[in-house]
Amino acid sequence: MEDKELNLTDHLEELRRRLIVTALAFIAFFTVGFIYVEDIYHWFVKDLDVKLIALGPSDIIWVYFMLASVIAIAATIPIIALQIWLFVRPALRSNERKVTLSYIPALFILFVLGLSFGYFVIFPTVMNFLMGLSGEMMVANFTAEKYFRFILNMTLPFAILFELPVVVMFLTSIGIINPYFLQQIRKYAYFLLVVISVIITPPDFVSDFLVTIPLLLLYEISITLSKFVYRRRLKKLAENPEEYDLEEYQ
C-alpha cells in the first residue's frame, strides 16, 4: 500500500514538473508576443480600408493580450507535446516512444497550417460575404475588440481541428483506435463536424459550406493515415511479436 502511495506521489510530482515547464514556456512566449504585439497588429490590419476603433482602455489591453496569447499558444504546442511525451514515456514500449516522438513537430506544423487556412481562406471569404450584405445600407466601422475576436473565431478552431490527423495517427500507433473503428463512427463524426462548422461560422449557408467541406476532408485524411499506421503496426507485430500485446488483435 505504501509503495502504491509512493508511486502515485512520484507521478503527481512528475506531472507538477511538466506543468511548471509548460507554464514557464507559455509565459516566455507570451512575453515575446507582447513585446512585438504592435508589429503583429499592423500586419493584421494592413489591408483594412478603415481604422479600428477602441471604445475604452479595456479594448486596447484585450487586443494586446489576445494577440500575445495566440503567439504563445502556437509556440508552446511543441513544448506541451514534448512534456506529455516525457510524462507518458515510461509506460510506452521502445518502438512506441520513437513513433510518438516523431509526431511532435507535426503537431506544431498542422496548428500553424490550421491558423493559416482559417486566416487566408476562410476569414477573407466570410468577411467579404458579410460586407457584401451591407451594400449601401451601412457604413462599416469595426472596433478592435470585435474585429480581432472575429479573426480568432475564424482561425483558432481550424488550428485545433487540423491536429486531428496527428492525434489519430498517435492513437493508432499505440493501439487505442484503428481505421475500421473510424469508419464505423463516420456518420456520427460527420454530424459532429457539421455542428462544429455551424457553431463557429456566421449564420449563412456559404460560410457553413466553406468550413464543413475541409473538416470532412480532414476526417477522411485521418482515416487514410490511420490505415497506413495500422498496417505498419501489423507488419511490425509480425516481425517482432514480443514487443506488442497480442490480445489487442484478438
Coordinates of C-alpha atoms in Angstrom, one line a residue:
M1 CA 0.0 0.0 0.0
E2 CA 2.8 2.4 0.9
D3 CA 4.6 1.5 -2.4
K4 CA 1.4 2.4 -4.4
E5 CA 1.1 5.7 -2.5
L6 CA 4.7 6.5 -3.1
N7 CA 4.3 5.7 -6.8
L8 CA 1.2 8.0 -7.0
T9 CA 3.2 10.7 -5.3
D10 CA 6.0 10.3 -7.7
H11 CA 3.6 10.6 -10.7
L12 CA 2.0 13.7 -9.3
E13 CA 5.4 15.3 -8.7
E14 CA 6.4 14.4 -12.2
L15 CA 3.1 15.9 -13.5
R16 CA 3.7 19.1 -11.5
R17 CA 7.2 19.5 -13.0
R18 CA 5.8 19.1 -16.5
L19 CA 3.1 21.6 -15.9
I20 CA 5.6 24.1 -14.5
V21 CA 7.8 23.7 -17.5
T22 CA 4.9 24.2 -19.9
A23 CA 3.6 27.3 -17.9
L24 CA 7.1 28.9 -17.9
A25 CA 7.4 28.3 -21.7
F26 CA 4.0 29.9 -22.3
I27 CA 4.9 32.9 -20.1
A28 CA 8.1 33.3 -22.0
F29 CA 6.5 33.2 -25.4
F30 CA 3.7 35.4 -24.2
T31 CA 6.2 38.0 -23.1
V32 CA 7.9 37.9 -26.6
G33 CA 4.5 38.2 -28.3
F34 CA 3.6 41.1 -26.0
I35 CA 6.8 42.9 -26.9
Y36 CA 6.1 42.6 -30.6
V37 CA 2.3 43.0 -30.5
E38 CA 2.4 46.3 -32.3
D39 CA 4.2 44.8 -35.3
I40 CA 1.7 41.9 -35.3
Y41 CA -1.2 44.3 -35.0
H42 CA -0.1 46.3 -38.1
W43 CA 0.4 43.1 -40.1
F44 CA -3.2 42.1 -39.4
V45 CA -4.7 45.4 -40.3
K46 CA -2.5 46.4 -43.2
D47 CA -5.3 45.5 -45.8
L48 CA -8.1 47.2 -43.9
D49 CA -9.6 50.3 -45.5
V50 CA -10.9 51.6 -42.2
K51 CA -9.1 52.4 -38.9
L52 CA -10.2 50.2 -36.0
I53 CA -11.9 51.8 -33.1
A54 CA -11.3 51.3 -29.3
L55 CA -14.3 52.0 -27.2
G56 CA -12.2 52.1 -24.0
P57 CA -8.9 51.2 -22.4
S58 CA -10.1 47.6 -21.8
D59 CA -10.4 47.1 -25.6
I60 CA -6.8 48.1 -26.1
I61 CA -5.4 45.7 -23.4
W62 CA -7.7 42.9 -24.7
V63 CA -6.2 43.2 -28.1
Y64 CA -2.7 43.1 -26.7
F65 CA -3.5 40.0 -24.6
M66 CA -5.3 38.2 -27.4
L67 CA -2.5 38.7 -30.0
A68 CA 0.2 37.7 -27.5
S69 CA -1.8 34.7 -26.3
V70 CA -2.2 33.3 -29.9
I71 CA 1.5 33.6 -30.5
A72 CA 2.2 32.0 -27.1
I73 CA -0.2 29.1 -27.7
A74 CA 1.3 28.3 -31.2
A75 CA 4.9 28.5 -29.9
T76 CA 4.1 26.4 -26.8
I77 CA 2.5 23.5 -28.6
P78 CA 5.8 21.6 -29.2
I79 CA 6.7 22.2 -25.6
I80 CA 3.3 20.8 -24.4
A81 CA 3.6 17.8 -26.7
L82 CA 7.1 17.1 -25.5
Q83 CA 6.2 17.4 -21.9
I84 CA 3.2 15.0 -22.4
W85 CA 5.6 12.6 -24.2
L86 CA 8.1 12.7 -21.4
F87 CA 5.4 12.1 -18.8
V88 CA 3.9 9.0 -20.5
R89 CA 7.3 7.7 -21.9
P90 CA 7.8 5.2 -19.0
A91 CA 4.5 3.5 -19.9
L92 CA 5.4 3.2 -23.7
R93 CA 7.3 0.4 -25.4
S94 CA 10.6 1.3 -27.1
N95 CA 9.1 1.3 -30.5
E96 CA 6.1 3.4 -29.4
R97 CA 8.5 6.0 -27.9
K98 CA 10.2 6.6 -31.3
V99 CA 6.9 6.8 -33.2
T100 CA 5.1 9.1 -30.8
L101 CA 8.2 11.4 -30.5
S102 CA 8.1 11.9 -34.3
Y103 CA 4.6 13.4 -34.1
I104 CA 5.7 16.4 -32.1
P105 CA 6.9 18.6 -35.0
A106 CA 3.8 17.6 -37.0
L107 CA 1.5 19.0 -34.2
F108 CA 3.1 22.4 -34.5
I109 CA 3.1 22.4 -38.3
L110 CA -0.5 21.4 -38.5
F111 CA -1.5 24.0 -35.9
V112 CA 0.2 26.7 -38.0
L113 CA -1.4 25.4 -41.2
G114 CA -4.8 25.5 -39.5
L115 CA -4.3 29.1 -38.5
S116 CA -3.1 29.9 -42.0
F117 CA -6.1 28.2 -43.6
G118 CA -8.5 30.0 -41.4
Y119 CA -6.9 33.4 -41.9
F120 CA -6.1 33.3 -45.6
V121 CA -9.0 31.2 -46.9
I122 CA -12.0 31.2 -44.5
F123 CA -11.6 34.7 -42.9
P124 CA -11.5 36.8 -46.2
T125 CA -14.3 34.7 -47.8
V126 CA -16.6 35.1 -44.9
M127 CA -15.6 38.7 -44.3
N128 CA -16.2 39.7 -48.0
F129 CA -19.6 37.9 -48.0
L130 CA -20.8 39.7 -44.8
M131 CA -19.5 43.0 -46.1
G132 CA -21.3 42.5 -49.3
L133 CA -24.6 42.1 -47.4
S134 CA -24.4 45.6 -46.1
G135 CA -24.1 47.1 -49.5
E136 CA -25.0 50.8 -49.4
M137 CA -27.2 50.4 -46.3
M138 CA -24.5 50.8 -43.7
V139 CA -21.1 52.3 -43.0
A140 CA -18.7 49.7 -41.7
N141 CA -16.8 50.7 -38.6
F142 CA -15.1 48.0 -36.6
T143 CA -14.0 48.1 -33.0
A144 CA -10.6 46.5 -32.5
E145 CA -12.0 44.1 -29.9
K146 CA -14.8 42.8 -32.3
Y147 CA -12.5 42.6 -35.3
F148 CA -9.9 40.5 -33.6
R149 CA -12.5 38.4 -31.9
F150 CA -13.9 37.6 -35.3
I151 CA -10.5 36.7 -36.6
L152 CA -10.0 34.4 -33.6
N153 CA -13.3 32.7 -34.2
M154 CA -12.3 32.1 -37.9
T155 CA -8.8 30.8 -37.2
L156 CA -8.3 29.1 -33.8
P157 CA -11.0 26.3 -34.3
F158 CA -9.2 25.3 -37.5
A159 CA -5.8 25.3 -35.8
I160 CA -7.2 22.9 -33.3
L161 CA -9.1 20.7 -35.7
F162 CA -6.1 20.4 -38.0
E163 CA -4.4 18.5 -35.3
L164 CA -6.9 15.6 -35.9
P165 CA -4.7 13.6 -38.3
V166 CA -1.8 13.6 -35.9
V167 CA -3.9 12.7 -32.9
V168 CA -5.5 9.8 -34.9
M169 CA -2.1 8.6 -36.1
F170 CA -0.8 8.7 -32.5
L171 CA -3.8 6.8 -31.1
T172 CA -3.5 4.2 -33.9
S173 CA 0.2 3.7 -33.3
I174 CA -0.3 2.8 -29.7
G175 CA -3.3 0.6 -30.5
I176 CA -6.1 2.6 -28.9
I177 CA -8.1 3.0 -32.2
N178 CA -7.9 1.6 -35.7
P179 CA -9.2 2.8 -39.1
Y180 CA -12.1 0.3 -39.0
F181 CA -13.4 2.0 -35.9
L182 CA -13.1 5.4 -37.5
Q183 CA -15.1 4.1 -40.5
Q184 CA -17.8 2.7 -38.2
I185 CA -18.4 6.0 -36.5
R186 CA -18.0 8.1 -39.7
K187 CA -21.7 9.2 -39.8
Y188 CA -21.5 10.4 -36.2
A189 CA -18.2 12.1 -36.8
Y190 CA -19.7 13.9 -39.8
F191 CA -22.6 15.0 -37.8
L192 CA -20.4 16.4 -35.1
L193 CA -18.1 18.2 -37.6
V194 CA -21.1 19.8 -39.3
V195 CA -22.4 21.0 -35.9
I196 CA -19.0 22.5 -35.2
S197 CA -18.8 24.2 -38.5
V198 CA -22.3 25.8 -38.0
I199 CA -21.3 27.0 -34.5
I200 CA -18.0 28.6 -35.5
T201 CA -19.3 30.4 -38.6
P202 CA -21.8 33.2 -39.2
P203 CA -25.4 32.0 -39.8
D204 CA -25.3 31.7 -43.6
F205 CA -25.1 28.6 -45.9
V206 CA -22.0 29.7 -47.8
S207 CA -19.9 30.1 -44.7
D208 CA -21.1 26.8 -43.3
F209 CA -20.3 25.0 -46.6
L210 CA -16.8 26.5 -46.8
V211 CA -16.0 25.3 -43.3
T212 CA -17.7 21.9 -43.4
I213 CA -16.0 20.6 -46.5
P214 CA -12.4 21.0 -45.2
L215 CA -13.4 19.4 -41.9
L216 CA -14.9 16.3 -43.6
L217 CA -11.8 16.1 -45.8
L218 CA -9.7 16.2 -42.7
Y219 CA -11.6 13.3 -41.2
E220 CA -11.1 11.2 -44.4
I221 CA -7.4 12.1 -44.4
S222 CA -7.3 10.9 -40.8
I223 CA -8.8 7.5 -41.8
T224 CA -6.3 7.1 -44.6
L225 CA -3.4 7.9 -42.4
S226 CA -4.8 5.6 -39.7
K227 CA -4.8 2.8 -42.2
F228 CA -1.2 3.4 -43.1
V229 CA -0.1 3.4 -39.4
Y230 CA -2.3 0.4 -38.6
R231 CA -0.8 -1.7 -41.5
R232 CA 2.7 -0.7 -40.5
R233 CA 1.9 -1.7 -36.9
L234 CA 0.6 -5.1 -38.0
K235 CA 3.8 -5.6 -40.1
K236 CA 6.0 -4.8 -37.0
L237 CA 3.8 -7.1 -34.9
A238 CA 4.5 -10.0 -37.3
E239 CA 8.2 -9.2 -37.3
N240 CA 8.6 -8.6 -33.5
P241 CA 5.5 -10.1 -31.7
E242 CA 7.3 -9.9 -28.4
E243 CA 7.1 -6.0 -28.5
Y244 CA 3.3 -6.0 -28.7
D245 CA 0.4 -7.3 -26.7
L246 CA -1.2 -10.0 -28.9
E247 CA -4.5 -9.6 -27.1
E248 CA -5.0 -6.2 -28.8
Y249 CA -5.6 -8.0 -32.1
Q250 CA -7.6 -11.0 -30.9

